Short mmCIF file of C-alpha atoms and ligand atoms in Angstrom, two decimals:
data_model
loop_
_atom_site.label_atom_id
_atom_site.label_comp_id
_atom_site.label_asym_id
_atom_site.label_seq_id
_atom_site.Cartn_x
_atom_site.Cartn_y
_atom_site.Cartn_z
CA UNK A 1 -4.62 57.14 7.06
CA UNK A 2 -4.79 60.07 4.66
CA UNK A 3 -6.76 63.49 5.37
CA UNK A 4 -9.32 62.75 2.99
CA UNK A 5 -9.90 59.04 4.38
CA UNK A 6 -10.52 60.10 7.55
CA UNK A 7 -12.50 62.77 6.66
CA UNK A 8 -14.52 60.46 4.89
CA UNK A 9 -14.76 58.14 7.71
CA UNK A 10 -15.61 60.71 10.26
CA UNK A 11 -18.70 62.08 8.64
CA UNK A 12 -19.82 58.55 7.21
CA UNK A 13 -19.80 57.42 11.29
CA UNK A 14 -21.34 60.94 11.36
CA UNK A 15 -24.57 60.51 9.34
CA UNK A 16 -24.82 56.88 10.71
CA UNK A 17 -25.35 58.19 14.08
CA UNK A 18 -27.56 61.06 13.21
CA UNK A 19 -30.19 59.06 10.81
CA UNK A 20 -29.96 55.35 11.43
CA UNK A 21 -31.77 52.94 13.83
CA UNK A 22 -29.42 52.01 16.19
CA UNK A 23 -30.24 48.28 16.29
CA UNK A 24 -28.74 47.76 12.07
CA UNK A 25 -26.22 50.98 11.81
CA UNK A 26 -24.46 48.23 9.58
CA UNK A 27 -26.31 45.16 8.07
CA UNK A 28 -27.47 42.27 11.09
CA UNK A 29 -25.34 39.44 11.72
CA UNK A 30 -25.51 36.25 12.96
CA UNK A 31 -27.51 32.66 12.40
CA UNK A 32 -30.87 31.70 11.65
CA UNK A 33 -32.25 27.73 12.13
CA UNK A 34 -33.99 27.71 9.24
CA UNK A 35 -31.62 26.61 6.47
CA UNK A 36 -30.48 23.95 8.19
CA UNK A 37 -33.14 23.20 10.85
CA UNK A 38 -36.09 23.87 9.32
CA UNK A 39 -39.00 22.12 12.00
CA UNK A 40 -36.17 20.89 13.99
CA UNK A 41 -34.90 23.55 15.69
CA UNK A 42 -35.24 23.31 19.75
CA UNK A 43 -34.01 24.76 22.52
CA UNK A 44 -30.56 22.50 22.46
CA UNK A 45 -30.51 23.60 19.15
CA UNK A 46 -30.32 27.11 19.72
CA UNK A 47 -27.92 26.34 22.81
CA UNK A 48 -25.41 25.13 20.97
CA UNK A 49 -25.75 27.41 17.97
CA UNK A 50 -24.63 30.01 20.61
CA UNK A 51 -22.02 27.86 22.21
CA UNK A 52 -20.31 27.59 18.72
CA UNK A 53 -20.94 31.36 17.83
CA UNK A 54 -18.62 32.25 20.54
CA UNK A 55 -16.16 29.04 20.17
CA UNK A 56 -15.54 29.25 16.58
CA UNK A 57 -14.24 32.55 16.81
CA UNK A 58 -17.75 33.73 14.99
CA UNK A 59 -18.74 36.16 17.73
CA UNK A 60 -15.47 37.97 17.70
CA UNK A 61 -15.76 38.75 14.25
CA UNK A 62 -19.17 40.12 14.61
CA UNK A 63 -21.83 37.28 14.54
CA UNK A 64 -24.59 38.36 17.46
CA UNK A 65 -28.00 37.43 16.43
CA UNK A 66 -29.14 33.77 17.11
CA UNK A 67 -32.55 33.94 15.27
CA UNK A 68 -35.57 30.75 15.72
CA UNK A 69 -37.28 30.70 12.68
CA UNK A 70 -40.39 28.71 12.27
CA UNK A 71 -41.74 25.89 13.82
CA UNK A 72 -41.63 27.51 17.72
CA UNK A 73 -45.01 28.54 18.23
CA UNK A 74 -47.45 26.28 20.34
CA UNK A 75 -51.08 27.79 21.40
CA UNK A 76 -52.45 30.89 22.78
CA UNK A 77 -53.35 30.33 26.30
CA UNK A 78 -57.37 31.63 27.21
CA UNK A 79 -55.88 35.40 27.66
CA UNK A 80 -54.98 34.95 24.07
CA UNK A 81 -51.13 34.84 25.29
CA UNK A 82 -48.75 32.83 22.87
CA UNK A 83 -46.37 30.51 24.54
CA UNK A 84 -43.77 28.11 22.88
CA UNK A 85 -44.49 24.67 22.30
CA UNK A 86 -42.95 21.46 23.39
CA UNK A 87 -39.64 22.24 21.80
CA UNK A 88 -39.02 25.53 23.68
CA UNK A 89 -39.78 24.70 27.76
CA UNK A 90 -38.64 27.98 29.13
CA UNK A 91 -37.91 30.88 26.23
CA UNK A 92 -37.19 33.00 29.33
CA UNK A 93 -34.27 31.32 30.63
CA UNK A 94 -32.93 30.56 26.94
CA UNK A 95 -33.03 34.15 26.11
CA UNK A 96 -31.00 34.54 28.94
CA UNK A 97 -28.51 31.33 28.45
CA UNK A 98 -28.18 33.31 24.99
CA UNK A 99 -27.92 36.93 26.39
CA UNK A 100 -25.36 35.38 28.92
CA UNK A 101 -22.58 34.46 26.03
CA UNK A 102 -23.03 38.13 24.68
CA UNK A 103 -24.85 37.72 22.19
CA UNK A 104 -28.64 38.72 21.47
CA UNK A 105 -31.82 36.29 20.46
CA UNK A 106 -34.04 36.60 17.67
CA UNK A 107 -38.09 35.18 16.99
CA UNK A 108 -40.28 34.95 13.96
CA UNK A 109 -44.11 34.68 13.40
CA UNK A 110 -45.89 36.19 10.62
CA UNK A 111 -48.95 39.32 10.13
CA UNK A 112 -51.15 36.22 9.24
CA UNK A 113 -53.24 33.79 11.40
CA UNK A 114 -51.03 31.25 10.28
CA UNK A 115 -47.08 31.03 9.62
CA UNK A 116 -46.34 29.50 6.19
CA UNK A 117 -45.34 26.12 8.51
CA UNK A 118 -48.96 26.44 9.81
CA UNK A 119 -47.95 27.42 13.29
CA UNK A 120 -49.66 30.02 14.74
CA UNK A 121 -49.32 33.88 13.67
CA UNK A 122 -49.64 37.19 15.08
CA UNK A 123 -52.73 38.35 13.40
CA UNK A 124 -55.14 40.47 16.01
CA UNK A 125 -52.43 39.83 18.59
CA UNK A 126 -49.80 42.01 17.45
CA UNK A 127 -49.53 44.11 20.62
CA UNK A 128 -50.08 40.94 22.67
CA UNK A 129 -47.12 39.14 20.62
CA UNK A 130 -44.58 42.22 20.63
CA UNK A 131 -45.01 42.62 25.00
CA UNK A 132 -44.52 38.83 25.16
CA UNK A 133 -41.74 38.57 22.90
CA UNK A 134 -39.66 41.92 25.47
CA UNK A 135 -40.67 40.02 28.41
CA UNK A 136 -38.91 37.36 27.14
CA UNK A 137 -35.96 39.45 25.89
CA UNK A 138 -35.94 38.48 22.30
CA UNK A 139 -34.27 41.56 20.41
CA UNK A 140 -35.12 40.84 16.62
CA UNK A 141 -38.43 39.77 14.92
CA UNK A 142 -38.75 37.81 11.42
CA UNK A 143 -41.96 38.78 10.27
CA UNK A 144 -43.37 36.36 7.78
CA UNK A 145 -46.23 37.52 5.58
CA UNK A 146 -47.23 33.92 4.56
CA UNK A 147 -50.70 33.36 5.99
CA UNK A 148 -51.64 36.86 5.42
CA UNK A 149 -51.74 35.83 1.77
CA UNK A 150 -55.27 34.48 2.74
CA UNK A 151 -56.76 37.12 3.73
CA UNK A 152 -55.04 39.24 1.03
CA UNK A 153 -57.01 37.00 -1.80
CA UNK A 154 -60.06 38.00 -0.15
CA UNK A 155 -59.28 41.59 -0.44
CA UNK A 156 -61.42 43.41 -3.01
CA UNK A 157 -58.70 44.67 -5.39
CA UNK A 158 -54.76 44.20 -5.80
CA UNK A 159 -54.71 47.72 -4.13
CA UNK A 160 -56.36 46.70 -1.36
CA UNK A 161 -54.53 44.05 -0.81
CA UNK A 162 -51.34 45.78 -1.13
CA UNK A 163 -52.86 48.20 1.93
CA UNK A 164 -53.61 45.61 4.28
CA UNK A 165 -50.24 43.96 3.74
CA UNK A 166 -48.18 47.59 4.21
CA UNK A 167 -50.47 47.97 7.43
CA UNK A 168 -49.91 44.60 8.80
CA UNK A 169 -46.25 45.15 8.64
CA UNK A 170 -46.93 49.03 9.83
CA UNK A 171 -49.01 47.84 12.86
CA UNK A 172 -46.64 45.64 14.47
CA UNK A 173 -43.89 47.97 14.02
CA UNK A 174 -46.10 50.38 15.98
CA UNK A 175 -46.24 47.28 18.80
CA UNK A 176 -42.65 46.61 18.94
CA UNK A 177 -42.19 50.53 19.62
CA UNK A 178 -44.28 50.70 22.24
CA UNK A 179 -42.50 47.46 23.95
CA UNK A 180 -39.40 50.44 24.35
CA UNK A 181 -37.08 47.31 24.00
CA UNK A 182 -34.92 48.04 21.32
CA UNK A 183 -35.59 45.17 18.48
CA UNK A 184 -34.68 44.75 14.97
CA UNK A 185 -37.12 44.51 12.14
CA UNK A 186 -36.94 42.22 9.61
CA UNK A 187 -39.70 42.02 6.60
CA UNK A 188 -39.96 38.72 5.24
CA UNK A 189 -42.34 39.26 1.83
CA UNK A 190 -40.41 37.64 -0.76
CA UNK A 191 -39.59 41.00 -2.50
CA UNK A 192 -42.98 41.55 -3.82
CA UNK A 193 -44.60 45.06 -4.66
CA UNK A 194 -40.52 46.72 -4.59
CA UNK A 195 -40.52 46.49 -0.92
CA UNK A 196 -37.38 48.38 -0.51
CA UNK A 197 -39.53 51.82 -1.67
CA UNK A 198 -41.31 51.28 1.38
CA UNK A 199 -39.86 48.73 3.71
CA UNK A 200 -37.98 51.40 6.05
CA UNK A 201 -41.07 53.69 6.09
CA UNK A 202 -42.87 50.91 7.65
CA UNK A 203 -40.18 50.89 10.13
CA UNK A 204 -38.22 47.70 8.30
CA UNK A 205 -34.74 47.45 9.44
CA UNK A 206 -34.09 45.26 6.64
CA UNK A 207 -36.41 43.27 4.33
CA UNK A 208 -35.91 40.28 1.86
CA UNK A 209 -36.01 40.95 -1.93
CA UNK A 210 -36.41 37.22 -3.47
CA UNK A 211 -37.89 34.24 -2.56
CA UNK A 212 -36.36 31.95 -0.57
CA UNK A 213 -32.46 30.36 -1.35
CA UNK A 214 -31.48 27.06 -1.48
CA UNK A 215 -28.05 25.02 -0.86
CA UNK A 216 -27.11 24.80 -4.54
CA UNK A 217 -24.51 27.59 -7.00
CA UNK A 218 -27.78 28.13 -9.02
CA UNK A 219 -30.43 29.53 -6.58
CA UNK A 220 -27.23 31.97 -4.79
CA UNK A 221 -26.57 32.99 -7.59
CA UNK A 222 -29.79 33.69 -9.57
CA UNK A 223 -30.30 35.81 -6.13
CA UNK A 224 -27.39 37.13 -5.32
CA UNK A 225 -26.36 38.26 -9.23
CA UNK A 226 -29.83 39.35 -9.09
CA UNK A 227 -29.68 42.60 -6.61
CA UNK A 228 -29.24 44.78 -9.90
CA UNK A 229 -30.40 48.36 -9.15
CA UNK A 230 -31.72 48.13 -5.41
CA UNK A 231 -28.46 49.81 -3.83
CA UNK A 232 -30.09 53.09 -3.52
CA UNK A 233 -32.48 51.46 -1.61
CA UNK A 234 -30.27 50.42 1.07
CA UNK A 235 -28.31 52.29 4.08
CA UNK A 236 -27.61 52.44 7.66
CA UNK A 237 -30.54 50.98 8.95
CA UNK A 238 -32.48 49.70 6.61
CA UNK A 239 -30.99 47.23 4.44
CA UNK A 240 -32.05 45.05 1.20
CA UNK A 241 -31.85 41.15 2.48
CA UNK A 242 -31.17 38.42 -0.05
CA UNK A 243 -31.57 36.07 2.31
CA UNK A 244 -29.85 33.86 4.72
CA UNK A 245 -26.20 32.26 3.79
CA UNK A 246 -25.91 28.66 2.89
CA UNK A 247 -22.50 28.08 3.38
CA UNK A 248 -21.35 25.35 5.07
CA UNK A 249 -24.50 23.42 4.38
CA UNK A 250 -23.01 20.90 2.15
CA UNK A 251 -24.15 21.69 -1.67
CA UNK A 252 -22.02 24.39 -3.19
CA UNK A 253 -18.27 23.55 -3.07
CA UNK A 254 -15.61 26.32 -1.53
CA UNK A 255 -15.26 28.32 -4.87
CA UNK A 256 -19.16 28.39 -4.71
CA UNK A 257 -19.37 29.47 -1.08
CA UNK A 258 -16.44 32.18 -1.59
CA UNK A 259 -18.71 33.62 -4.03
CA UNK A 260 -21.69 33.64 -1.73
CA UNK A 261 -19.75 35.91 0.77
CA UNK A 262 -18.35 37.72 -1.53
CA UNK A 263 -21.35 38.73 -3.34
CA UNK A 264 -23.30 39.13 -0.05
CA UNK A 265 -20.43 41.67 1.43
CA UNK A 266 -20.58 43.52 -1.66
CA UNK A 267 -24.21 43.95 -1.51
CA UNK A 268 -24.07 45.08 2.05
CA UNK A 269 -26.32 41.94 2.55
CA UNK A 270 -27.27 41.09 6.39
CA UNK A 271 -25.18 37.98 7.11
CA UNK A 272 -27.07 35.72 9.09
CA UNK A 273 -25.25 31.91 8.65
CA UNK A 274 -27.48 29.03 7.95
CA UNK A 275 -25.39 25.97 8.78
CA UNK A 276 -25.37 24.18 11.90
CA UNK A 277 -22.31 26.23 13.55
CA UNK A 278 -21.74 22.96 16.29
CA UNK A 279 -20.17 20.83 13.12
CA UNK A 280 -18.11 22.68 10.83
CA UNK A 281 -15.26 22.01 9.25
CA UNK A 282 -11.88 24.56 9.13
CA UNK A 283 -12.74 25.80 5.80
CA UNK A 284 -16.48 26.92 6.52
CA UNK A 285 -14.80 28.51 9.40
CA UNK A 286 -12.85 30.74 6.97
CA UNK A 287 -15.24 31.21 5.14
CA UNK A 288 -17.80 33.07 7.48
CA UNK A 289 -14.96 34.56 9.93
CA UNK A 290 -12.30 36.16 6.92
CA UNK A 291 -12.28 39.60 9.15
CA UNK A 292 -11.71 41.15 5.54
CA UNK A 293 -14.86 40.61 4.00
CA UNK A 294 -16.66 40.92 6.63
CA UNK A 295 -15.17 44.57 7.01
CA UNK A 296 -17.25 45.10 3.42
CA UNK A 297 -20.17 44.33 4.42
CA UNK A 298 -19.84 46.05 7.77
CA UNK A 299 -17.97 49.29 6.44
CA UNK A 300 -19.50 52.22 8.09
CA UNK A 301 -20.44 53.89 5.12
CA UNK A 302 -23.55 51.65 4.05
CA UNK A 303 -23.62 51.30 0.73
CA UNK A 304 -24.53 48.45 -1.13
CA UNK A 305 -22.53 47.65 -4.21
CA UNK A 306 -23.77 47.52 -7.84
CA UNK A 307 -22.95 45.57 -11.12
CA UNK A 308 -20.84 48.38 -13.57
CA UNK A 309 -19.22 45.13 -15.82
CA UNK A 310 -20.48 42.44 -17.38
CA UNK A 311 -18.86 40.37 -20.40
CA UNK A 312 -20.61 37.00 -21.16
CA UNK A 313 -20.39 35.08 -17.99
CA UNK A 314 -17.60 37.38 -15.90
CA UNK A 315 -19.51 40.19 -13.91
CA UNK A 316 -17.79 42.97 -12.03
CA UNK A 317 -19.20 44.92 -8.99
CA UNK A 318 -18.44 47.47 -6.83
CA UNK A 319 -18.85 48.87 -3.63
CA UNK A 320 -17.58 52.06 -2.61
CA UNK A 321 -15.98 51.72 1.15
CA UNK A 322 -15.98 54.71 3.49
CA UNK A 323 -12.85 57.00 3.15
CA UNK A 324 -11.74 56.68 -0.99
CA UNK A 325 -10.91 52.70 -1.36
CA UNK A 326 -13.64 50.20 -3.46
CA UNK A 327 -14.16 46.44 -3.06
CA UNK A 328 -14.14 45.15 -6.41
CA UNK A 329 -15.62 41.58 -6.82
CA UNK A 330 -14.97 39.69 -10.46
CA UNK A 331 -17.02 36.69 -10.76
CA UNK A 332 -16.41 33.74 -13.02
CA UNK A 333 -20.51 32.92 -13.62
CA UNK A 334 -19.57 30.41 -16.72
CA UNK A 335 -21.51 27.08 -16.86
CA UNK A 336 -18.51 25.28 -17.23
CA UNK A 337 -15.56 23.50 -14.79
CA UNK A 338 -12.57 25.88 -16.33
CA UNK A 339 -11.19 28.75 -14.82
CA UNK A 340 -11.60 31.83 -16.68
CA UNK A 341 -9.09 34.79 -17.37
CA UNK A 342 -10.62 38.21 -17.46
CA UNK A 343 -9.26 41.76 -18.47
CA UNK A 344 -10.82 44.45 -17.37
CA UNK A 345 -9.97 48.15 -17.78
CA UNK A 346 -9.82 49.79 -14.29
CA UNK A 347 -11.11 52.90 -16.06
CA UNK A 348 -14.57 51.14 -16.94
CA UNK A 349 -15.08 50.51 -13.06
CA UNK A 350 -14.56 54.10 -12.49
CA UNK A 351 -11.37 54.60 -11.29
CA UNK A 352 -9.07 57.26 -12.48
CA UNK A 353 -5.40 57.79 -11.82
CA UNK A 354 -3.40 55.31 -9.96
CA UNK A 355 -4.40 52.64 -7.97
CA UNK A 356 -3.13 49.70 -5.65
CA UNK A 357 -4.91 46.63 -5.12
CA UNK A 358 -5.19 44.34 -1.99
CA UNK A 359 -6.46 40.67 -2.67
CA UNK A 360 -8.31 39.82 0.14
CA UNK A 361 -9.18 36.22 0.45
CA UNK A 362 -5.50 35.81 0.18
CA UNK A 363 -4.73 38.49 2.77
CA UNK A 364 -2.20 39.91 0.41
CA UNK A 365 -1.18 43.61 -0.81
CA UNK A 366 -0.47 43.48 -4.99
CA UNK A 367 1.08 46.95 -5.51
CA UNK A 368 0.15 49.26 -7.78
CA UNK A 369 -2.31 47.77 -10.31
CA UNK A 370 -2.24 48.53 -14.31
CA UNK A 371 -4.49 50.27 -16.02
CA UNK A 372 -5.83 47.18 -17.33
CA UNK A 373 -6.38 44.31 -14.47
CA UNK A 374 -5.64 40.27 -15.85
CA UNK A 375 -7.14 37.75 -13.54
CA UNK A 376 -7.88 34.41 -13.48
CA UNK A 377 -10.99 33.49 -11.81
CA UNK A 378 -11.87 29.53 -10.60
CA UNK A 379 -14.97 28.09 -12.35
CA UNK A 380 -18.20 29.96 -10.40
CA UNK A 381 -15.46 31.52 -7.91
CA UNK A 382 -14.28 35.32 -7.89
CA UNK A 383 -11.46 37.44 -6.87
CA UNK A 384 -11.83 39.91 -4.52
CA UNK A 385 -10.43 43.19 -4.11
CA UNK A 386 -9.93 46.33 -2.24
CA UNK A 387 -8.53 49.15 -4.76
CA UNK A 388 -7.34 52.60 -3.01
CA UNK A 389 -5.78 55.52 -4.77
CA UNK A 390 -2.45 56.73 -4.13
CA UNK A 391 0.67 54.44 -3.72
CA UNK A 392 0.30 53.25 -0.07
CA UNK A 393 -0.73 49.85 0.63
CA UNK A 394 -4.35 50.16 2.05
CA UNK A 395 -6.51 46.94 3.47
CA UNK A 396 -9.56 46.31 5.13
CA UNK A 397 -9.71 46.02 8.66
CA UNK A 398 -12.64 45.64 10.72
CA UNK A 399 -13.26 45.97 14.32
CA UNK A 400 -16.50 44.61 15.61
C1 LIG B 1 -40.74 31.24 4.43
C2 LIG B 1 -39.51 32.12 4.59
C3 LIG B 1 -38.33 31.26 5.04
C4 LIG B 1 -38.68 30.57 6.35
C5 LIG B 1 -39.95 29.75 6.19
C6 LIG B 1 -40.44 29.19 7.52
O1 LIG B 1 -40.57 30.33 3.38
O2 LIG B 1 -39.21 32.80 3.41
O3 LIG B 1 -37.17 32.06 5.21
O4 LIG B 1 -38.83 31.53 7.36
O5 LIG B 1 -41.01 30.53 5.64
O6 LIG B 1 -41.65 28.52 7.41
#
């Protein structure tokens, strides 16, 4: 590794250390129920969601969170004490079946009397919710707004509204502190009133900036093409969230799914899988565990990558990696079943001088590239690059 590059490295681990929360230095991995589980999720759900997270090779690479979504809660007993509901007998001794494989265990609820699957929220519990939730060892919250939306109508202006909503998310921050457990923060909002300008003040380690994704090309990539100026938003610590990965789920086909992780590596996006990790196939396997691009999303420097190309339906972005190398993504976004071929002067991506290349879904160094770059991209699929000055061959590496 050159001077520079490690220079770069050093004080990028450097500011990491000093500034960031220590629960999402780089963006939260791992698996959520939701996409694929929605109301079904269960204890033997989440059991074997973990058994396959370390099986498939997933935890190795980084997976750790193994998140319940919605659809959990049962009632508050007459101390106003939530407790799980049929589904979830002991969340105790599954938090510790879960803790036990080395990985960690995730909860949601929402700032509103109800969750948006009517179960019951947090609202005037907060402190109640956040001690139960470290007794049981859960170390990351989903936190919903949904049924906080009522109350928000009722609010006298849009203002208003606004304020209760920032405090609701403020308040149980303030409850999960004073739990000392450490436990990461995730805003759930849908992206409304530019959350990322104040989603880590409230103590957000990350926070969603859409609405919810589906299993189909359009709705990843209407979001995930979508994350145009938010990078500055994001860092160690607090990160932009476009939501949870559908691959593996059945309705995008590989080209589809390779641009999903692409795009959400280049966007430093958290990557929490959505399929149901007991049943997949090889290929979804590669897919989530490529220890390549998941070294882009993870690199230690933070930043989230930006659009800087766009001609008709082929997009270019960039993320600068610690030390001096880029991933470069170029996406084939054409409505149509061809391939397309794409030229694109490495001086309009902002590179200068000369530069190698390293493909890295095909694991494979290409030399030194020209100064203008010929590719041909699969119909709604990308190639994806690492580019490093100098002449030596440089890839990503990543070591969880
Ligand atoms: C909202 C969220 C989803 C999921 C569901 C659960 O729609 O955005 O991610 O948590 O609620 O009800």
């Amino acid at each position: 590794m050159r001077l520079t590059a490690v220079i770069g490295l050093a004080s990028a681990l450097l500011a990491t250390l000093a500034f960031a929360d220590p629960v999402s230095v780089t963006p939260p991995m791992g698996w959520n129920s939701w996409n694929h589980f929605a109301g079904k999720v269960s204890d033997a759900v989440i059991r074997a969601q973990a058994d396959a997270m370390v099986s498939s090779g997933m935890r190795s690479v980084g997976y750790l969170y193994v998140n319940i979504d919605d659809t959990w809660e049962g009632a508050r007993d007459a101390q106003g004490v939530i407790h799980p509901n049929e589904k979830f007998p002991d969340m105790k001794a599954l938090a510790d079946y879960v803790h036990g494989k080395g990985l960690k265990i995730g909860i949601y609820s929402s700032p509103g009397p109800k969750t948006c699957a009517g179960y019951e929220g947090s609202f005037g519990h907060e402190e109640q919710d956040a001690q139960t939730y470290a007794a049981w060892g859960i170390d990351y919250l989903k936190y919903d707004l949904c049924g906080l939306r009522v109350l928000m109508a009722k609010a006298e202006s849009p203002a208003a509204a606004r304020e209760m909503m920032i405090d609701a998310y403020r308040r149980m921050h303030a409850a999960l502190q004073k739990t000392g457990r450490p436990i990461v923060y995730s805003l759930c909002q849908y992206g409304k009133d530019d959350v990322w300008k104040w989603g880590a003040a409230v103590g957000g380690n990350l926070w969603r900036t859409t609405e919810d994704i589906s299993d189909s090309y359009l709705s990843m990539a209407a979001i995930g093409f979508g994350q145009i100026d938010l990078a500055r938003y994001a860092g160690p610590g607090h990160w932009n969230d476009p939501d949870m990965l559908e691959v593996g789920n059945g309705g995008m086909n590989e080209e589809e799914y390779r641009t999903h992780m692409s795009l959400w590596a280049l966007l430093a996006a958290p990557l929490l899988a959505g399929n149901d990790l007991a049943a997949m196939t090889p290929a979804t396997v590669a897919l989530l565990t490529n220890p390549e691009v998941i070294a882009i999303d993870q690199d230690p420097r933070g930043s989230q990558g930006e659009r800087v190309w766009v001609r008709g339906a082929l997009e270019v972005w960039v993320k600068p990696l610690a030390g001096d190398s880029k991933a470069v993504g170029l996406f084939n976004r054409a409505d149509s079943a061809r391939e397309a071929q794409a030229e694109v002067p490495l001086r309009e991506l902002g590179f200068q001088g000369r530069v190698r290349g390293h493909d890295v879904w095909k694991h494979k160094d290409i030399g030194m590239l020209p100064e203008t770059v010929r590719v041909t991209i699969p119909a709604h699929g990308v190639v994806l690059l690492t580019v490093s000055p100098g002449s030596r061959p440089q890839s990503a590496s990543h070591q969880p």
